[in-house]
Structure formats: structure tokens, C-alpha cells
Amino acid sequence: SISFPNFYSAGVHTNHGLFSSLYSYPALMRRNLMKGSVIPTYEYGLPQRLLADGYKTAFFMTHESHYDNMNGFFRTNGYEEIYAEENYPASKVVNSFGVADDYLFEYALPVLNGYAESGSPFFATILTISNHPPYILPDWFKAKSSDMEYAIVEYADFCIADFFNKAKKEPWFKNTIFIFRGDHGKVVGNSMSEMPESYNHVPFMVYYHGVEPYENYSFAGQMDVTPTILDILGVESKNSDFGIDLMQVEREKIFYTSDNAIGARDSSHLYIYMPQSEKELYYHITEQGMIPVTQSDSSFTELKKFGLSMIQATEDYMKAQ
């Protein structure tokens, strides 16, 4: 795979990760930009762009389709088909988030086979959620760890691997790009700053048959996913969003949000702004960790300008929609 070790989520909620990755916009702290009485359209998002290019488009989720307004938003913005709890047998629903990951993949595979057999290219998004509490492990799955926090990750990982191994046997596998991406993280261990690194630092990997494996260490964010994937596909698209093509451009810094803070960082500095209190925090990033400092300098000023201007530009764009 092509792996991006310095990849960051736009926010700390699933709706942030989906919106940013598919439509190339930052997250605006607590706000869910997929909700609203009037749903805007994002014609240059990944689903819309591929739909216009003749792709079948489908979204698979474990839970009810109206959760976070996903059904209305995604149908307005490029997805022809939504598969959700309403489509699955009631016996397969295991908790408030619907069906387990293994069933989600089991359901999705024949649907994808049907798309391939029709002769049309397809773009599918599969949203797993088993490693979101309340945790439910199937009786047949025997985890190595007795700690449920780790066991549920083992299970989620197993389900992805099982799906991938089954997909390898299908004729469409060698002509398909697979994107593995975390929507957000969680607090792990003791945080060294007011914005826990583990909450926004997430995986991003791109696999396709014959890919030359390497790690791209430039900073990257979820808003970069759409332009990067379109470049790999060779699909032309107007760059009307906030992301960059990671195959052509390197980021030297990245910004992201939590519910109550905006962060921007480079390889050696972290700037945090907390809008409610108008508090600013500065950290030097070293091999020993994040070291708080009391004075700003030119590096922090550049990070502040970068992060806050991008958030403000997003706010202004959303008001104009």
C-alpha cells in the first residue's frame, strides 16, 4: 500500500470524517455539516464526480440510514444507493449501531459483484462501526486480548482482512482501488496537550494491484482524500475544495479541530486555539514529546494564520451555500 503515517482527521466525529474525506472540506468543531433543513450540493465531491463519470455509487452502513442525516445528505450528493439497517434482517441487529462488521461486509460483497457483472465501474463506501461502544463481539470470534478495548479492534481488523481476502477471489479485484481510512481516533494514554494527538491522528492507506509500497511522510488530512484518489484514477476534476493531491504536492503542516479547539502543527510546533475562552497554547514537539512554551514565535504565527484562515474560509463558504 501507499501509507500516510502523518495523516489527521478533520474532527472528532464520524460525520466530520465522512464529510471531509468525500467532499474535501474541513470540520467546523461541533457542527455536523451534513445536517440542515436545506441540503446543499457538492458537485465536485468524490461521489458526485464519479457518478457523473458513469460509476455506480453505493454507501453501506451498519445503522439506520437517517442517522446524522446520512440518507438525505448522501442521496443528494452523489450516492445512488444507500444500504442500511432497514435492508438487513432484524436478527442481525446487535446493538444501537445496527449490525456487526462481519455481516456488513458479507452483505456488501454480492452487491459489489452484481455491479461488476453489470459492466459498470462502481464506487462504494463501507462504514464499519463495531469498534464504537457499546462493544459487541460475536460468540464465534476468539480475541487474543481479554481487554475489550483491544479485542474489539482485533475483531474490526479481522473483518476487514476477511473481506479483503474474499474480494481477492473476484475478477474485479485487480482493477479496483481500496482506501482504508479512520474517521477519527480516541483518547489513548495520557495526553501531552489540550488536544490529544490520538484523537485526530488516524490511518490512511491506498492499495491497488501492482502498487509499489511506500510511506509518504508529508502531512495529510481527510480533505486531501478526494483529490488524491481522483489523481490515482486519472479522473479530471476542478479543484474547488480545500484539499490537495498528495501524489503531486507535499504538505509541510496540517490543521484539524476538536469540539472546542482548533489545532495546527508542523514537524516541531503545535498551535492550539480555544475560541470560547480565546486561549492560545504553544508546544514544541520533540522526541521526548510535546513541551509547552509560554511565548509565540514566527512558526506559531504561521500555524495560527494557516489554521484559522482555513476555518474562516470554510465558515464563509458554508454561509454562502
CSV table of C-alpha atoms in Angstrom, one decimal:
chain,number,residue,atom,x,y,z
A,1,SER,CA,0.0,0.0,0.0
A,2,ILE,CA,0.8,3.7,-0.1
A,3,SER,CA,0.7,4.6,3.6
A,4,PHE,CA,0.5,8.1,5.1
A,5,PRO,CA,1.8,8.0,8.7
A,6,ASN,CA,1.2,11.7,9.3
A,7,PHE,CA,-2.5,11.7,8.4
A,8,TYR,CA,-5.0,13.6,10.5
A,9,SER,CA,-8.8,13.6,10.8
A,10,ALA,CA,-10.7,16.8,10.2
A,11,GLY,CA,-12.6,16.5,13.5
A,12,VAL,CA,-13.5,14.0,16.2
A,13,HIS,CA,-16.9,12.6,15.0
A,14,THR,CA,-17.8,10.2,12.2
A,15,ASN,CA,-19.8,12.8,10.3
A,16,HIS,CA,-16.7,15.0,10.2
A,17,GLY,CA,-14.6,12.2,8.7
A,18,LEU,CA,-17.2,11.3,6.1
A,19,PHE,CA,-17.9,14.9,5.0
A,20,SER,CA,-14.3,15.9,4.9
A,21,SER,CA,-13.0,12.8,3.1
A,22,LEU,CA,-15.7,12.7,0.5
A,23,TYR,CA,-16.2,16.4,-0.2
A,24,SER,CA,-12.8,17.9,0.8
A,25,TYR,CA,-13.8,20.4,3.5
A,26,PRO,CA,-12.5,21.0,7.0
A,27,ALA,CA,-14.7,20.2,10.1
A,28,LEU,CA,-16.2,23.1,12.0
A,29,MET,CA,-15.8,21.9,15.5
A,30,ARG,CA,-19.1,20.7,17.0
A,31,ARG,CA,-21.1,21.3,13.8
A,32,ASN,CA,-22.5,18.5,11.6
A,33,LEU,CA,-22.3,19.9,8.1
A,34,MET,CA,-24.5,17.1,6.7
A,35,LYS,CA,-27.5,18.3,8.8
A,36,GLY,CA,-29.8,21.1,7.9
A,37,SER,CA,-33.3,21.8,6.6
A,38,VAL,CA,-31.8,22.6,3.2
A,39,ILE,CA,-29.2,20.2,1.9
A,40,PRO,CA,-26.5,21.8,-0.2
A,41,THR,CA,-24.9,20.0,-3.1
A,42,TYR,CA,-21.2,19.5,-3.6
A,43,GLU,CA,-20.8,18.7,-7.3
A,44,TYR,CA,-17.1,18.2,-7.1
A,45,GLY,CA,-17.1,15.7,-4.3
A,46,LEU,CA,-15.9,12.2,-4.9
A,47,PRO,CA,-19.3,10.5,-5.2
A,48,GLN,CA,-20.7,13.2,-7.5
A,49,ARG,CA,-17.7,13.3,-9.7
A,50,LEU,CA,-17.6,9.5,-10.2
A,51,LEU,CA,-21.4,9.3,-10.7
A,52,ALA,CA,-21.0,11.9,-13.5
A,53,ASP,CA,-18.3,9.7,-15.0
A,54,GLY,CA,-20.6,6.6,-15.2
A,55,TYR,CA,-19.8,4.9,-11.9
A,56,LYS,CA,-22.4,3.1,-9.9
A,57,THR,CA,-22.3,4.6,-6.4
A,58,ALA,CA,-23.3,3.0,-3.1
A,59,PHE,CA,-22.9,3.6,0.6
A,60,PHE,CA,-23.1,0.7,3.1
A,61,MET,CA,-23.6,1.4,6.8
A,62,THR,CA,-24.4,-0.7,9.9
A,63,HIS,CA,-27.1,1.5,11.4
A,64,GLU,CA,-30.4,3.3,10.5
A,65,SER,CA,-30.0,5.4,7.3
A,66,HIS,CA,-31.3,8.6,8.8
A,67,TYR,CA,-28.6,8.7,11.5
A,68,ASP,CA,-26.7,12.0,11.2
A,69,ASN,CA,-29.0,12.7,8.1
A,70,MET,CA,-26.8,10.4,6.1
A,71,ASN,CA,-29.6,9.1,3.8
A,72,GLY,CA,-30.8,12.6,2.8
A,73,PHE,CA,-27.4,14.1,2.5
A,74,PHE,CA,-25.7,11.3,0.6
A,75,ARG,CA,-28.6,10.8,-1.8
A,76,THR,CA,-28.4,14.5,-2.6
A,77,ASN,CA,-24.7,14.3,-3.0
A,78,GLY,CA,-23.8,11.5,-5.4
A,79,TYR,CA,-24.8,8.2,-3.9
A,80,GLU,CA,-27.5,6.3,-5.9
A,81,GLU,CA,-28.0,3.5,-3.3
A,82,ILE,CA,-27.9,3.5,0.5
A,83,TYR,CA,-27.8,0.2,2.3
A,84,ALA,CA,-28.6,0.4,6.0
A,85,GLU,CA,-30.3,-1.3,8.9
A,86,GLU,CA,-33.6,-1.1,7.1
A,87,ASN,CA,-32.2,-3.5,4.5
A,88,TYR,CA,-30.9,-6.1,6.9
A,89,PRO,CA,-32.7,-8.9,8.8
A,90,ALA,CA,-33.8,-7.9,12.3
A,91,SER,CA,-32.0,-10.9,13.7
A,92,LYS,CA,-28.7,-9.4,12.6
A,93,VAL,CA,-29.0,-6.2,14.5
A,94,VAL,CA,-26.8,-6.5,17.6
A,95,ASN,CA,-26.9,-3.0,19.3
A,96,SER,CA,-27.9,0.6,18.8
A,97,PHE,CA,-25.5,0.9,15.9
A,98,GLY,CA,-27.1,-1.9,14.0
A,99,VAL,CA,-25.4,-4.9,12.5
A,100,ALA,CA,-21.9,-6.2,13.2
A,101,ASP,CA,-19.0,-5.6,10.8
A,102,ASP,CA,-18.8,-9.1,9.6
A,103,TYR,CA,-22.4,-9.1,8.4
A,104,LEU,CA,-21.9,-5.7,6.8
A,105,PHE,CA,-19.1,-7.0,4.6
A,106,GLU,CA,-21.0,-10.2,4.0
A,107,TYR,CA,-23.9,-8.2,2.7
A,108,ALA,CA,-21.8,-5.8,0.6
A,109,LEU,CA,-19.8,-8.3,-1.3
A,110,PRO,CA,-22.5,-9.8,-3.5
A,111,VAL,CA,-23.9,-6.3,-4.2
A,112,LEU,CA,-20.5,-5.3,-5.5
A,113,ASN,CA,-20.3,-8.4,-7.5
A,114,GLY,CA,-23.6,-7.5,-9.1
A,115,TYR,CA,-22.3,-4.1,-10.0
A,116,ALA,CA,-19.2,-5.6,-11.6
A,117,GLU,CA,-21.3,-8.2,-13.6
A,118,SER,CA,-23.4,-5.3,-15.0
A,119,GLY,CA,-20.3,-4.0,-16.7
A,120,SER,CA,-20.3,-0.6,-14.9
A,121,PRO,CA,-17.4,0.7,-12.7
A,122,PHE,CA,-18.5,1.2,-9.1
A,123,PHE,CA,-17.6,3.4,-6.2
A,124,ALA,CA,-18.6,2.0,-2.8
A,125,THR,CA,-18.1,3.3,0.7
A,126,ILE,CA,-18.4,0.8,3.6
A,127,LEU,CA,-18.7,2.4,7.1
A,128,THR,CA,-17.8,0.0,9.9
A,129,ILE,CA,-18.6,0.9,13.4
A,130,SER,CA,-18.2,-2.2,15.7
A,131,ASN,CA,-15.2,-0.5,17.5
A,132,HIS,CA,-17.6,2.2,18.7
A,133,PRO,CA,-19.2,1.5,22.1
A,134,PRO,CA,-21.3,-0.3,23.1
A,135,TYR,CA,-19.0,-3.1,22.1
A,136,ILE,CA,-20.4,-6.4,20.9
A,137,LEU,CA,-18.2,-9.3,20.0
A,138,PRO,CA,-19.7,-12.3,18.1
A,139,ASP,CA,-19.6,-15.6,20.1
A,140,TRP,CA,-17.5,-17.2,17.4
A,141,PHE,CA,-14.7,-14.6,17.5
A,142,LYS,CA,-12.0,-15.5,19.9
A,143,ALA,CA,-9.8,-12.5,20.6
A,144,LYS,CA,-6.3,-12.8,21.8
A,145,SER,CA,-6.8,-9.9,24.3
A,146,SER,CA,-9.1,-10.1,27.3
A,147,ASP,CA,-9.4,-6.2,27.3
A,148,MET,CA,-12.5,-5.3,25.3
A,149,GLU,CA,-10.9,-2.1,24.1
A,150,TYR,CA,-8.3,-4.2,22.3
A,151,ALA,CA,-10.4,-7.2,21.5
A,152,ILE,CA,-12.9,-5.1,19.5
A,153,VAL,CA,-10.1,-3.7,17.4
A,154,GLU,CA,-8.9,-7.2,16.7
A,155,TYR,CA,-12.4,-8.1,15.5
A,156,ALA,CA,-12.7,-5.0,13.3
A,157,ASP,CA,-9.3,-5.8,11.8
A,158,PHE,CA,-10.3,-9.4,11.2
A,159,CYS,CA,-13.5,-8.4,9.4
A,160,ILE,CA,-11.5,-6.1,7.0
A,161,ALA,CA,-9.0,-8.8,6.3
A,162,ASP,CA,-11.7,-11.4,5.7
A,163,PHE,CA,-13.5,-9.1,3.3
A,164,PHE,CA,-10.2,-8.3,1.5
A,165,ASN,CA,-9.3,-11.9,1.1
A,166,LYS,CA,-12.7,-12.8,-0.3
A,167,ALA,CA,-12.6,-9.8,-2.7
A,168,LYS,CA,-9.2,-11.1,-4.0
A,169,LYS,CA,-11.1,-14.0,-5.5
A,170,GLU,CA,-13.4,-11.8,-7.5
A,171,PRO,CA,-12.5,-10.8,-11.1
A,172,TRP,CA,-12.9,-7.0,-10.3
A,173,PHE,CA,-10.3,-7.1,-7.6
A,174,LYS,CA,-7.2,-6.4,-9.8
A,175,ASN,CA,-9.0,-3.4,-11.3
A,176,THR,CA,-10.1,-1.8,-8.0
A,177,ILE,CA,-8.5,0.8,-5.7
A,178,PHE,CA,-9.1,0.2,-2.0
A,179,ILE,CA,-8.9,3.1,0.5
A,180,PHE,CA,-8.6,2.3,4.2
A,181,ARG,CA,-9.2,5.4,6.4
A,182,GLY,CA,-10.0,6.1,10.0
A,183,ASP,CA,-12.8,8.6,10.6
A,184,HIS,CA,-11.4,9.7,14.0
A,185,GLY,CA,-9.4,8.4,16.9
A,186,LYS,CA,-9.9,8.2,20.6
A,187,VAL,CA,-8.1,9.3,23.7
A,188,VAL,CA,-5.3,6.7,24.4
A,189,GLY,CA,-3.0,7.1,27.4
A,190,ASN,CA,-2.1,10.4,28.9
A,191,SER,CA,-2.4,13.4,26.6
A,192,MET,CA,0.5,15.8,26.3
A,193,SER,CA,-1.7,18.7,25.2
A,194,GLU,CA,-5.2,20.0,25.4
A,195,MET,CA,-5.8,18.3,22.0
A,196,PRO,CA,-4.9,14.6,22.4
A,197,GLU,CA,-2.9,13.6,19.4
A,198,SER,CA,-4.6,10.2,19.3
A,199,TYR,CA,-8.0,11.7,18.7
A,200,ASN,CA,-7.0,13.1,15.3
A,201,HIS,CA,-4.0,11.0,14.2
A,202,VAL,CA,-5.6,8.2,12.1
A,203,PRO,CA,-4.6,5.7,9.4
A,204,PHE,CA,-4.8,6.3,5.7
A,205,MET,CA,-3.7,3.7,3.2
A,206,VAL,CA,-4.3,3.2,-0.5
A,207,TYR,CA,-4.0,-0.2,-2.1
A,208,TYR,CA,-4.3,-1.4,-5.7
A,209,HIS,CA,-2.9,-4.4,-7.6
A,210,GLY,CA,0.7,-3.8,-8.5
A,211,VAL,CA,1.1,-0.7,-6.3
A,212,GLU,CA,4.7,0.0,-5.3
A,213,PRO,CA,4.6,0.1,-1.5
A,214,TYR,CA,6.0,3.2,0.2
A,215,GLU,CA,5.3,5.6,3.0
A,216,ASN,CA,4.5,9.2,2.3
A,217,TYR,CA,5.6,11.2,5.3
A,218,SER,CA,4.2,14.6,4.3
A,219,PHE,CA,1.4,15.9,6.4
A,220,ALA,CA,-2.0,14.9,5.1
A,221,GLY,CA,-5.7,15.3,6.1
A,222,GLN,CA,-9.1,13.9,5.2
A,223,MET,CA,-9.8,16.8,2.9
A,224,ASP,CA,-7.0,15.6,0.7
A,225,VAL,CA,-8.6,12.2,0.1
A,226,THR,CA,-10.8,13.1,-2.8
A,227,PRO,CA,-8.2,15.0,-5.0
A,228,THR,CA,-5.7,12.3,-4.3
A,229,ILE,CA,-8.0,9.4,-5.3
A,230,LEU,CA,-9.1,11.3,-8.4
A,231,ASP,CA,-5.5,11.7,-9.4
A,232,ILE,CA,-4.8,8.0,-9.0
A,233,LEU,CA,-7.9,7.2,-11.1
A,234,GLY,CA,-6.8,9.7,-13.8
A,235,VAL,CA,-10.1,11.5,-13.5
A,236,GLU,CA,-10.0,15.2,-14.2
A,237,SER,CA,-11.8,17.4,-11.7
A,238,LYS,CA,-11.9,21.1,-10.8
A,239,ASN,CA,-10.1,21.7,-7.6
A,240,SER,CA,-12.9,23.8,-5.9
A,241,ASP,CA,-12.2,22.4,-2.4
A,242,PHE,CA,-9.7,22.7,0.4
A,243,GLY,CA,-7.7,19.5,-0.3
A,244,ILE,CA,-4.6,18.9,-2.3
A,245,ASP,CA,-3.4,16.0,-4.4
A,246,LEU,CA,-1.0,14.2,-2.2
A,247,MET,CA,0.6,12.4,-5.1
A,248,GLN,CA,1.7,15.7,-6.6
A,249,VAL,CA,2.1,18.1,-3.6
A,250,GLU,CA,3.6,17.8,-0.1
A,251,ARG,CA,2.1,19.4,3.0
A,252,GLU,CA,4.5,20.9,5.5
A,253,LYS,CA,1.8,21.5,8.0
A,254,ILE,CA,-1.8,20.4,8.8
A,255,PHE,CA,-4.8,21.7,10.8
A,256,TYR,CA,-7.7,20.0,12.5
A,257,THR,CA,-10.4,20.5,15.1
A,258,SER,CA,-12.0,19.0,18.2
A,259,ASP,CA,-15.3,20.1,19.7
A,260,ASN,CA,-13.8,23.1,21.5
A,261,ALA,CA,-10.4,23.7,19.9
A,262,ILE,CA,-8.5,24.3,16.6
A,263,GLY,CA,-5.1,22.8,16.2
A,264,ALA,CA,-2.4,23.4,13.6
A,265,ARG,CA,1.0,21.7,13.6
A,266,ASP,CA,4.2,21.1,11.6
A,267,SER,CA,7.0,18.7,12.4
A,268,SER,CA,8.2,20.7,15.5
A,269,HIS,CA,5.4,23.0,16.6
A,270,LEU,CA,1.8,22.7,17.7
A,271,TYR,CA,-0.5,25.7,18.0
A,272,ILE,CA,-3.9,25.4,19.7
A,273,TYR,CA,-6.7,28.0,19.8
A,274,MET,CA,-9.8,27.6,22.0
A,275,PRO,CA,-12.5,30.0,20.6
A,276,GLN,CA,-14.8,30.1,23.7
A,277,SER,CA,-12.0,31.3,26.0
A,278,GLU,CA,-9.9,32.9,23.3
A,279,LYS,CA,-7.0,31.0,24.8
A,280,GLU,CA,-3.9,30.2,22.8
A,281,LEU,CA,-1.4,27.4,23.6
A,282,TYR,CA,2.0,26.7,22.2
A,283,TYR,CA,4.0,23.4,22.2
A,284,HIS,CA,7.4,22.4,20.9
A,285,ILE,CA,7.4,18.9,19.5
A,286,THR,CA,10.5,16.9,20.4
A,287,GLU,CA,11.5,13.2,20.6
A,288,GLN,CA,10.5,13.4,24.3
A,289,GLY,CA,7.0,14.6,23.5
A,290,MET,CA,5.2,17.9,23.5
A,291,ILE,CA,6.8,20.7,25.6
A,292,PRO,CA,4.5,23.7,26.5
A,293,VAL,CA,6.0,27.1,26.0
A,294,THR,CA,4.7,30.5,27.0
A,295,GLN,CA,5.8,32.7,24.1
A,296,SER,CA,4.8,32.6,20.5
A,297,ASP,CA,7.3,32.9,17.7
A,298,SER,CA,7.1,33.2,13.9
A,299,SER,CA,6.5,29.4,13.5
A,300,PHE,CA,3.4,29.6,15.8
A,301,THR,CA,2.2,32.7,14.0
A,302,GLU,CA,2.3,31.0,10.6
A,303,LEU,CA,0.4,28.0,12.0
A,304,LYS,CA,-2.2,30.3,13.6
A,305,LYS,CA,-2.6,32.1,10.3
A,306,PHE,CA,-2.9,28.8,8.4
A,307,GLY,CA,-5.4,27.1,10.7
A,308,LEU,CA,-7.7,30.0,11.5
A,309,SER,CA,-7.9,31.3,7.9
A,310,MET,CA,-8.9,27.9,6.6
A,311,ILE,CA,-11.6,27.6,9.2
A,312,GLN,CA,-12.8,31.1,8.5
A,313,ALA,CA,-12.9,30.4,4.7
A,314,THR,CA,-14.9,27.3,5.4
A,315,GLU,CA,-17.4,29.3,7.5
A,316,ASP,CA,-17.8,31.9,4.8
A,317,TYR,CA,-18.3,29.3,2.1
A,318,MET,CA,-21.0,27.5,4.2
A,319,LYS,CA,-22.9,30.7,4.8
A,320,ALA,CA,-23.0,31.3,1.1
A,321,GLN,CA,-24.4,27.9,0.3
